[in-house]
Coordinates of C-alpha atoms in Angstrom, one line a residue:
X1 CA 109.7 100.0 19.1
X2 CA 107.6 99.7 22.5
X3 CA 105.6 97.6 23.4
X4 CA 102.9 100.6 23.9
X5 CA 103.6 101.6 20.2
X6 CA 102.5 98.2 18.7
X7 CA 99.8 97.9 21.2
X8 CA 98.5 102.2 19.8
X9 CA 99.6 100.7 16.0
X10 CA 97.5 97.9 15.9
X11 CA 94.6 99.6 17.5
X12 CA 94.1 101.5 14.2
X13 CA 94.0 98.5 11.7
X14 CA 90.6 97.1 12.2
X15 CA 91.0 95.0 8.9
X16 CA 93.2 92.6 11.1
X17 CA 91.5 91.4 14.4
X18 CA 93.3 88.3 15.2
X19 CA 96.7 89.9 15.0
X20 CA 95.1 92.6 17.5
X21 CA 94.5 89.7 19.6
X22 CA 98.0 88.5 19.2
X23 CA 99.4 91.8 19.7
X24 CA 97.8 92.3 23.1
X25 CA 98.4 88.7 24.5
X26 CA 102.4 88.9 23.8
X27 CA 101.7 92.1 25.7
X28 CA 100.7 91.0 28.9
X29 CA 102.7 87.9 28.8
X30 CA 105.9 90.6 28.6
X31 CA 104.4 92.7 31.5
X32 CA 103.8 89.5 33.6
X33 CA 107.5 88.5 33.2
X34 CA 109.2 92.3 33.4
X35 CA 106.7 91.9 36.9
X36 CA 109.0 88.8 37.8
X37 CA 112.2 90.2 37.1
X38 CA 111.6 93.2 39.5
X39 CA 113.5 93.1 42.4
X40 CA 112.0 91.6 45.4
X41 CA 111.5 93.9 48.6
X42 CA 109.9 90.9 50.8
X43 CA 111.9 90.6 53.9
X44 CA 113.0 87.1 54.0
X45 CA 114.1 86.9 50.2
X46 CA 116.2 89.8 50.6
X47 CA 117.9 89.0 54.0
X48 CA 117.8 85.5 54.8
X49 CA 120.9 85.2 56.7
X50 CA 119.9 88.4 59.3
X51 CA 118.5 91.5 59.1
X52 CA 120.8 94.9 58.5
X53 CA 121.6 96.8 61.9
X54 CA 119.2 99.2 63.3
X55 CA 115.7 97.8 62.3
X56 CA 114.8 97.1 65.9
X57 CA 112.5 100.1 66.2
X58 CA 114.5 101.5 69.1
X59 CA 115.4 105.5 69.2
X60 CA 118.9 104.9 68.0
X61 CA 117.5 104.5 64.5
X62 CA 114.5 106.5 65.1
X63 CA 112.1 103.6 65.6
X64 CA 113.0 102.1 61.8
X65 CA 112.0 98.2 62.0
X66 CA 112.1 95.4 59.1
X67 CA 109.6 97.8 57.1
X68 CA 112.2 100.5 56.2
X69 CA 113.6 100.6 53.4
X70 CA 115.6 98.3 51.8
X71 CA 115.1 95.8 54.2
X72 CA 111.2 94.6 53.3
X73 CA 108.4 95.8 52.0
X74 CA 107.8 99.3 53.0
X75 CA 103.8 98.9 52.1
X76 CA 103.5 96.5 54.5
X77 CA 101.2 96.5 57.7
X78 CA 103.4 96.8 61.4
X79 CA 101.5 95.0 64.1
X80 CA 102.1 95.5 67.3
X81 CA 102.5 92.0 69.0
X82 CA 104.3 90.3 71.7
X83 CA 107.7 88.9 71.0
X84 CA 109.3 88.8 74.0
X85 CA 109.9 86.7 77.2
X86 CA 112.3 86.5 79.4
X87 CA 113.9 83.8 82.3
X88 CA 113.4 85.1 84.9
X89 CA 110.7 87.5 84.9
X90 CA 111.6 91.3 84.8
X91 CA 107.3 92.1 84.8
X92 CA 108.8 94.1 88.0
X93 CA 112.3 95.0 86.7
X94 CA 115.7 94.0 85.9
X95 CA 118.7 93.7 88.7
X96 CA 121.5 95.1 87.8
X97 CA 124.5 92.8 86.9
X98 CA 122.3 89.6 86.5
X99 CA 122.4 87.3 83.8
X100 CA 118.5 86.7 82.0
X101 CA 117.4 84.2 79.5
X102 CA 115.6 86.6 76.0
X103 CA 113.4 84.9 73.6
X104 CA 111.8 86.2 70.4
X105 CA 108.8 84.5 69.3
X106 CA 107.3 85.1 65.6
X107 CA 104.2 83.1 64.5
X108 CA 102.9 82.9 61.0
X109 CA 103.3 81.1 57.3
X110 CA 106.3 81.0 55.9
X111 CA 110.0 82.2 56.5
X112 CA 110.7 84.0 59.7
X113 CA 113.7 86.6 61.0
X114 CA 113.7 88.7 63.7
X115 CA 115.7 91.8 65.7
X116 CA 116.2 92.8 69.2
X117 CA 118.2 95.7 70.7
X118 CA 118.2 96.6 74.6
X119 CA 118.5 101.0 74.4
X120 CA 118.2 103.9 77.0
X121 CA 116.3 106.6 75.6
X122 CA 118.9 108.0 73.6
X123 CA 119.2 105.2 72.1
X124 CA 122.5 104.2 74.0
X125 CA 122.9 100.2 74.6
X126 CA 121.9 98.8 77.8
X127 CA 123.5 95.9 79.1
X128 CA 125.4 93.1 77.5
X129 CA 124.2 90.6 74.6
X130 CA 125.6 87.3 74.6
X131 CA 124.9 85.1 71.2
X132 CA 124.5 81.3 70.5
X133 CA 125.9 79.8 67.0
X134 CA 122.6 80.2 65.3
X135 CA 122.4 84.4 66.0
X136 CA 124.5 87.4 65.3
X137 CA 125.5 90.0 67.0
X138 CA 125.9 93.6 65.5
X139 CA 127.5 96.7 66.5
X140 CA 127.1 95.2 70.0
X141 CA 124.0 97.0 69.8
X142 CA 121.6 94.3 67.8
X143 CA 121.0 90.8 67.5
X144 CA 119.0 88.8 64.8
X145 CA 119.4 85.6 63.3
X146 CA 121.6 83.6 61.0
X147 CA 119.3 81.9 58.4
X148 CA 115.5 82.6 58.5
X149 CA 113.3 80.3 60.3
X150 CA 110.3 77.9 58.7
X151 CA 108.8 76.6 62.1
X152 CA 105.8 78.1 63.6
X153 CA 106.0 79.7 65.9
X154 CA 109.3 80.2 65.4
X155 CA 111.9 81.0 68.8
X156 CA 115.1 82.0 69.1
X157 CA 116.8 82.7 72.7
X158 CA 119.8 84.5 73.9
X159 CA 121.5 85.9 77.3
X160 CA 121.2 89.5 78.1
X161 CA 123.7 90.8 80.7
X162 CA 122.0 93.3 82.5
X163 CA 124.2 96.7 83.3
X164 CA 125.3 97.9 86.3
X165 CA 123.4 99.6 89.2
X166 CA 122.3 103.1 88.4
X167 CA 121.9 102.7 84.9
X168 CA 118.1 103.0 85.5
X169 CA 115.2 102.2 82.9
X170 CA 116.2 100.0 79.5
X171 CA 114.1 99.5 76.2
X172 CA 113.7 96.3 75.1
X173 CA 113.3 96.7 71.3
X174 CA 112.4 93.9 68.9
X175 CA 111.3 93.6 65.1
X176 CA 109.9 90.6 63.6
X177 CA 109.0 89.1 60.1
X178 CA 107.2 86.2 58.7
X179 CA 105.6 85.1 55.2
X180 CA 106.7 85.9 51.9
X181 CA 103.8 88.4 51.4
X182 CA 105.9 90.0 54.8
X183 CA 103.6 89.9 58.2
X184 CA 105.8 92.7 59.9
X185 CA 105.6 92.7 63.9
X186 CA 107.0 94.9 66.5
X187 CA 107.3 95.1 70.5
X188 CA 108.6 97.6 72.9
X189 CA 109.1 97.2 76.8
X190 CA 110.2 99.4 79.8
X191 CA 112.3 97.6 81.9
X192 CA 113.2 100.0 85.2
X193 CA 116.4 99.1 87.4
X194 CA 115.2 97.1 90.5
X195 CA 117.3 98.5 93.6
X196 CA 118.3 95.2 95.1
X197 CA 120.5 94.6 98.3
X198 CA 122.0 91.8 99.8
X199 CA 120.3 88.9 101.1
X200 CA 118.9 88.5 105.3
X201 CA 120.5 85.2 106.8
X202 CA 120.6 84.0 110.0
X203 CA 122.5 81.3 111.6
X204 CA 121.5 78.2 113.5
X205 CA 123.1 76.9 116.3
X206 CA 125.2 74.0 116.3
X207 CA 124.0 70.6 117.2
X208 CA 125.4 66.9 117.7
X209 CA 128.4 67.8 117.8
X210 CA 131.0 65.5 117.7
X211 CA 134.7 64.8 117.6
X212 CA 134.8 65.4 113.8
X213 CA 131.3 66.7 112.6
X214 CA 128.2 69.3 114.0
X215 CA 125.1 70.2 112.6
X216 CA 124.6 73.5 111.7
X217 CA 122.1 75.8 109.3
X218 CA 120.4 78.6 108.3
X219 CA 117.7 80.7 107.0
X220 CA 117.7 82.8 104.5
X221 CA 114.4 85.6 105.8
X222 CA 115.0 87.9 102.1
X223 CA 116.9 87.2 98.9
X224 CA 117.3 91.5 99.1
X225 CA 115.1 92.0 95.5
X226 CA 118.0 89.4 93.7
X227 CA 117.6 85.6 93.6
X228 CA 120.0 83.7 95.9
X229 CA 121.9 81.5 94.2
X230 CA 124.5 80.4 96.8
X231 CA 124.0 79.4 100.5
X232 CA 125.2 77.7 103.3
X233 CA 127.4 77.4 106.3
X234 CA 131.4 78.4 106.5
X235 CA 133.2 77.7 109.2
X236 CA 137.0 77.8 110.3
X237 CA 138.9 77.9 113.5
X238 CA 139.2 81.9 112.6
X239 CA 136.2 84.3 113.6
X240 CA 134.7 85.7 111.0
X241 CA 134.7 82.8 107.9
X242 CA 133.9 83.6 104.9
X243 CA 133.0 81.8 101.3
X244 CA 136.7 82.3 101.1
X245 CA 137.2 79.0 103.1
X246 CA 135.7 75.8 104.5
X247 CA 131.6 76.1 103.3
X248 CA 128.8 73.8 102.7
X249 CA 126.7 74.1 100.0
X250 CA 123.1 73.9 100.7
X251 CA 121.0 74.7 97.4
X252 CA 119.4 78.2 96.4
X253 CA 116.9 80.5 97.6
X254 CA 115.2 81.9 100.4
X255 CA 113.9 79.5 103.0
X256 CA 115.7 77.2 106.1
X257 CA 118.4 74.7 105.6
X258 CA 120.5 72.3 107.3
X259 CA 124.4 72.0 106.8
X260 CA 126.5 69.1 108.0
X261 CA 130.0 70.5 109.2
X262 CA 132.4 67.3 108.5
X263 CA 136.2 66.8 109.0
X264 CA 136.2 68.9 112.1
X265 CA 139.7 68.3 114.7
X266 CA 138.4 66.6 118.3
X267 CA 139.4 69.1 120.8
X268 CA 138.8 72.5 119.2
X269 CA 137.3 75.7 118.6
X270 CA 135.3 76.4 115.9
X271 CA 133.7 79.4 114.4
X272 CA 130.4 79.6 112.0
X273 CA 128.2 81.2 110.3
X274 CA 125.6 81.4 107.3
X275 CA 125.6 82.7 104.3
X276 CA 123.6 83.4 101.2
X277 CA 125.2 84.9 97.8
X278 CA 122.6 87.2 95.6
X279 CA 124.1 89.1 92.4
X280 CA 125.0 91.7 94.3
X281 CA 126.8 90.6 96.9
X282 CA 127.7 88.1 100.0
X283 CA 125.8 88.1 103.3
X284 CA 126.4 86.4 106.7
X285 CA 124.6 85.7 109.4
X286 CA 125.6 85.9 113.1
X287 CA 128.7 83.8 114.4
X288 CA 128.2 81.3 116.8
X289 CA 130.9 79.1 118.0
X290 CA 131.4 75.5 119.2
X291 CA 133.6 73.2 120.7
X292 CA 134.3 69.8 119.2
X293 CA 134.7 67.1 122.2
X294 CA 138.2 65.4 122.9
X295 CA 138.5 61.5 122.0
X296 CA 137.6 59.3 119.2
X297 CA 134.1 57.9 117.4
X298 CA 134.1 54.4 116.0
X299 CA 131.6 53.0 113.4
X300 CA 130.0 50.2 113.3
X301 CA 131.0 46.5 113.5
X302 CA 128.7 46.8 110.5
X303 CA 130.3 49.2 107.9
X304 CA 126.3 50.2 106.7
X305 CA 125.2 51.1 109.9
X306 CA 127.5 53.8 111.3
X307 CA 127.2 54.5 115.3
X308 CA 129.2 56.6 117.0
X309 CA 130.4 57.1 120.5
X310 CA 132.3 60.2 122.4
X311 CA 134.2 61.4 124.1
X312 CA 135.9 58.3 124.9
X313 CA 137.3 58.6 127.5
X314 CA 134.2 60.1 129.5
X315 CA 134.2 61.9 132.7
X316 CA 130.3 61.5 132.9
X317 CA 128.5 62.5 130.0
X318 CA 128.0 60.1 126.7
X319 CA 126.9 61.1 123.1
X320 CA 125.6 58.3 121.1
X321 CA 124.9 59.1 117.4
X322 CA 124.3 57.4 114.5
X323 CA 123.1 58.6 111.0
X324 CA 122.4 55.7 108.5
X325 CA 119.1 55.7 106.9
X326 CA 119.0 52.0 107.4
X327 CA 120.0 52.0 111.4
X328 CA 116.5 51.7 113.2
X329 CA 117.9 51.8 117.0
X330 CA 115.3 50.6 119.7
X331 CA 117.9 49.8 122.5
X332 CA 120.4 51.1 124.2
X333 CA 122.8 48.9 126.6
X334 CA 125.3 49.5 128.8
X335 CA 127.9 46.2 129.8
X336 CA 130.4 45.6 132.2
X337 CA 133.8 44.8 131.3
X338 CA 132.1 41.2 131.9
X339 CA 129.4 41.2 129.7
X340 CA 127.2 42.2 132.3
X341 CA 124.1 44.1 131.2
X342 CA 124.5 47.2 134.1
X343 CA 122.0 50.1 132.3
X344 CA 119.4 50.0 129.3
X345 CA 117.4 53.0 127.6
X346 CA 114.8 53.0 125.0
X347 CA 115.0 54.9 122.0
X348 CA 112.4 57.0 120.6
X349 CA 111.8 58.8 117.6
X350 CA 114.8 57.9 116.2
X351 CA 114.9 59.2 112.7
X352 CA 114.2 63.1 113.5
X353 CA 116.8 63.0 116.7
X354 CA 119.1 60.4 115.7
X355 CA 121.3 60.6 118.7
X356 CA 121.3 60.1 122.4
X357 CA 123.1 61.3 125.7
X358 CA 123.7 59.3 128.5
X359 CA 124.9 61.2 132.1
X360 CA 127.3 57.9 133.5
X361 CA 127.5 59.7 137.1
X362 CA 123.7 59.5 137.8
X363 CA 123.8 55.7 136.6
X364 CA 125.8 54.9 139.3
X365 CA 128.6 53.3 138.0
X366 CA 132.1 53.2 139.0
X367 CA 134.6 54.1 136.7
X368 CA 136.4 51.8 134.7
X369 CA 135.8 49.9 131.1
X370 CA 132.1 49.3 129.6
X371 CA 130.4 48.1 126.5
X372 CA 128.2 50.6 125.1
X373 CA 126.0 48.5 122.4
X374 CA 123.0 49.5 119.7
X375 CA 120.0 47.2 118.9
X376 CA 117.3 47.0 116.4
X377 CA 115.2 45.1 118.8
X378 CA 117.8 41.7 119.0
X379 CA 119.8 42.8 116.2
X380 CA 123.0 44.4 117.2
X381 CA 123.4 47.2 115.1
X382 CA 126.9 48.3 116.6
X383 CA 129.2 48.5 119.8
X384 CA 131.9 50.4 121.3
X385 CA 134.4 49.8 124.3
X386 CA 134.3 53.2 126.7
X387 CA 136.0 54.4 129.8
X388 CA 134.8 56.3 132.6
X389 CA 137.0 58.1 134.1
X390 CA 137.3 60.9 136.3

């Protein structure tokens, strides 16, 4: 018998109220628990460790998100929201071949899943998704998460390889879910390909050049539409250097920058130029070339404060150079193989042109063997023996 039968029964024996009564409470106690027992369609409780493939709302599964069927309730309310970010921005577009930083957000009560899916308009995948631990990958297509989130908001971030050049506008697609009673979101964006180039660098010239070392630079005018994430100087006794060979690295960007060229030979030719590396290629700057000097550079009797001396010997002109934060130069004297004091210069402004060139043949002095010495007012700082020569 049903439990509609003994409700219609004992609706027709008036003589018995209180097993009416009775009758109708076991009746909605057994409708409360058959209501239990039904199975569950909220989104959480019936995929907690990800949702199935192709609820994204993205054309390959005709714009079906965590509200079709079988995956959660399909009574529930879609909102439109915003779920994504991305690292950097692609408000302008994406570059083809570079690497970007995706994260979901979902705020509300209660457990919380998502799904993303980068498609072309025919629902093709776009690019490359690259997974942590806590997500999943499916079909290479979708991504979603492992186990269902409690924090609020709740975040989950992946990598999305972006495809190659002409592949043209991608659709970001992404689905989200939170609450038991199922707070269903969605979020589409149009991402067009940016049409980057390489970057614009130039090349500074060299500068205190010495024996073993030279300043050089550059500056980077246009990162081409693609962030530069390499740049600097390489050099080589070769025209033409490349990344290939002897570089500095001087930091990222678009902007000037300085590069120190160190374990150079004394005596020879060398060839340089800047560059700057972007994601979609290498760029140079002009060549310039430089020759170190001949002889040898000292440092100081005081291993802290390096000075340096060149080209040693000298035919007339004299490079002094020293490059220790703590050397603060005031003086410089000339000696005699004697100890006689035979020439002195001031320094000035000796932390933005640490260095200073000294033109023997209009001192006066006949050739032979001098002392050149550095002082921080009395201090000696450093000295070097020297020899003019013809």
């Amino acid at each position: 018998m049903t439990f509609s039968t003994i409700f219609e029964t004992n609706l027709e024996t008036p003589t018995n109220p209180m097993k009416k009564v009775l009758l109708l409470s076991l009746f909605s106690l057994s409708f409360l628990i058959m209501a239990i027992l039904q199975p569950s369609y909220h989104a959480l409780h019936s995929n907690p460790t990800g949702a199935p493939a192709g609820r994204s709302g993205g054309p390959a599964e005709g714009g079906a998100t965590c509200a079709a069927g079988g995956c959660h309730s399909p009574s529930s309310n879609t909102v439109v929201s915003t779920l994504i970010s991305t690292n950097p921005s692609m408000a302008s577009g994406y570059t083809p071949g570079a690497t970007y930083s995706i994260t979901i957000t979902v705020n509300g009560s209660g457990s919380k899943g998502f799904q993303f899916s980068p498609q072309s308009s025919s629902g093709a995948t776009m690019g490359t998704l690259v997974a942590p631990a806590s997500l999943q990958i499916q079909q290479s297509k979708y991504i979603t998460h492992r186990n269902a989130s409690s924090g609020n908001p709740s975040t989950w971030t992946f990598q999305w390889v972006a495809p190659p050049s002409g592949s043209g506008t991608v659709g970001f697609y992404a689905a989200g879910v939170s609450g038991r009673n199922v707070n269903l979101y969605r979020q589409t964006l149009s991402i067009p390909e940016l049409t980057a180039t390489v970057a614009t660098v130039t090349t500074q010239a060299a500068s205190m050049i010495s024996p073993n070392s030279a300043t050089s630079g550059g500056n980077v005018v246009s990162d081409g539409g693609s962030a530069v994430t390499a740049r600097g100087v390489a050099y080589g006794t070769s025209p033409n250097p490349t990344i290939s060979g002897s570089i500095t690295s001087n930091g990222t960007g678009t902007g000037s920058f300085v590069s120190n060229l160190n374990g150079l030979l004394s005596g020879t030719l060398y060839h340089a130029r800047a560059y700057a590396t972007n994601v979609i290629g290498t760029a140079y700057g002009a060549g310039i070339i430089f020759t170190t000097p001949t002889g040898s550079s000292v440092n100081s009797l005081d291993p802290s404060q390096p000075f340096r001396c060149w080209p040693v010997p000298s035919s007339g002109n004299l490079e002094l150079q020293w490059g220790d934060a703590q050397a603060t130069p005031s003086t410089v004297q000339i000696l005699s193989s004697s100890g006689q004091l035979v020439h002195q210069i001031s320094v000035v402004d000796y932390r933005s042109n640490p260095s200073v060139s000294i033109n023997l043949s209009s001192l006066g002095l006949g050739f032979g063997a001098y002392q050149i010495r550095l002082l921080d007012d009395e201090k000696l700082i450093g000295q070097q023996r020297i020899i003019y020569s013809r």
